């Protein structure tokens, strides 16, 4: 199987974990706000660890191998991080979307239905995660890609549950809330396909792609996930979840990557 198909399937598996996390809503299960914040903190910790151990550091190593200079390598990855964060920031600024907690953001949605605005918000969030998994397979590095796919999949489960719970709170039926949560993860294979294809076509793109994916995820962590977990008075639980997720992802990266 080609590395491109491996990257696409791995990012699909990670995306499907949103549906697995949303399963409790089908059975009428619910979680407290404190637990939900802890789960989202865990997701942020996994993304934070993955950004450095699976994207930034391998990006610097790849750039150093291409250019023979640690300084040049650091500047290339730094530029990639800035571009990734800037791309997500621009989407947040101009693409109309809706967060159930933070409210509407972006441009004028016109007559677009609220549910589609929410789906767009999750798409902005999940696409960089799929991109990160795809880029992680760059240069044929299956171990690094599988480590990223495992970590992203683990953090997608609590995100899927959070999405389904938010939809239930807005009056959506259990089955529809579950299906929408599942669908939000299916954008990740698109990001995975783009990422693995680009870095496979040209080796010089790899450090830029790794930095770009890291920057996009870091922006999402700081702009969306951490503020959301700290607005309900459960900061200690959210921080504990973040640390647990960061440590777990670090161990996965060392043992699998």
mmCIF file of C-alpha atoms in Angstrom, residues 52-77 135-141 144 199 202-211:
data_model
loop_
_atom_site.group_PDB
_atom_site.id
_atom_site.type_symbol
_atom_site.label_atom_id
_atom_site.label_comp_id
_atom_site.label_asym_id
_atom_site.label_seq_id
_atom_site.Cartn_x
_atom_site.Cartn_y
_atom_site.Cartn_z
ATOM 1 C CA UNK A 52 6.187 19.691 19.503
ATOM 2 C CA UNK A 53 7.236 16.044 19.645
ATOM 3 C CA UNK A 54 5.642 14.856 16.382
ATOM 4 C CA UNK A 55 5.698 18.004 14.232
ATOM 5 C CA UNK A 56 8.069 20.795 15.294
ATOM 6 C CA UNK A 57 11.082 18.705 16.342
ATOM 7 C CA UNK A 58 10.857 16.330 13.327
ATOM 8 C CA UNK A 59 10.397 19.415 11.130
ATOM 9 C CA UNK A 60 13.619 20.959 12.405
ATOM 10 C CA UNK A 61 15.426 17.644 11.920
ATOM 11 C CA UNK A 62 14.127 17.326 8.343
ATOM 12 C CA UNK A 63 15.054 20.911 7.465
ATOM 13 C CA UNK A 64 18.515 20.479 8.963
ATOM 14 C CA UNK A 65 19.048 17.405 6.798
ATOM 15 C CA UNK A 66 18.039 19.376 3.704
ATOM 16 C CA UNK A 67 19.990 22.592 4.389
ATOM 17 C CA UNK A 68 22.809 21.491 6.704
ATOM 18 C CA UNK A 69 22.161 24.275 9.204
ATOM 19 C CA UNK A 70 20.289 24.156 12.504
ATOM 20 C CA UNK A 71 19.663 27.917 12.400
ATOM 21 C CA UNK A 72 18.132 27.800 8.906
ATOM 22 C CA UNK A 73 16.093 24.765 9.933
ATOM 23 C CA UNK A 74 14.711 26.577 12.977
ATOM 24 C CA UNK A 75 13.735 29.622 10.891
ATOM 25 C CA UNK A 76 11.997 27.459 8.270
ATOM 26 C CA UNK A 77 9.879 25.648 10.869
ATOM 27 C CA UNK A 135 2.133 15.384 7.020
ATOM 28 C CA UNK A 136 3.353 13.082 9.799
ATOM 29 C CA UNK A 137 3.696 10.316 7.223
ATOM 30 C CA UNK A 138 5.925 12.549 5.104
ATOM 31 C CA UNK A 139 9.143 11.017 3.856
ATOM 32 C CA UNK A 140 7.701 7.555 4.484
ATOM 33 C CA UNK A 141 7.912 7.950 8.278
ATOM 34 C CA UNK A 144 5.719 9.086 13.302
ATOM 35 C CA UNK A 199 5.073 16.175 1.377
ATOM 36 C CA UNK A 202 8.480 17.221 -2.714
ATOM 37 C CA UNK A 203 10.798 16.456 0.203
ATOM 38 C CA UNK A 204 11.533 20.179 0.629
ATOM 39 C CA UNK A 205 7.882 20.769 1.556
ATOM 40 C CA UNK A 206 8.102 18.432 4.587
ATOM 41 C CA UNK A 207 9.567 20.835 7.208
ATOM 42 C CA UNK A 208 7.216 23.596 6.051
ATOM 43 C CA UNK A 209 4.245 21.240 6.257
ATOM 44 C CA UNK A 210 5.188 19.985 9.717
ATOM 45 C CA UNK A 211 5.559 23.548 11.007
#
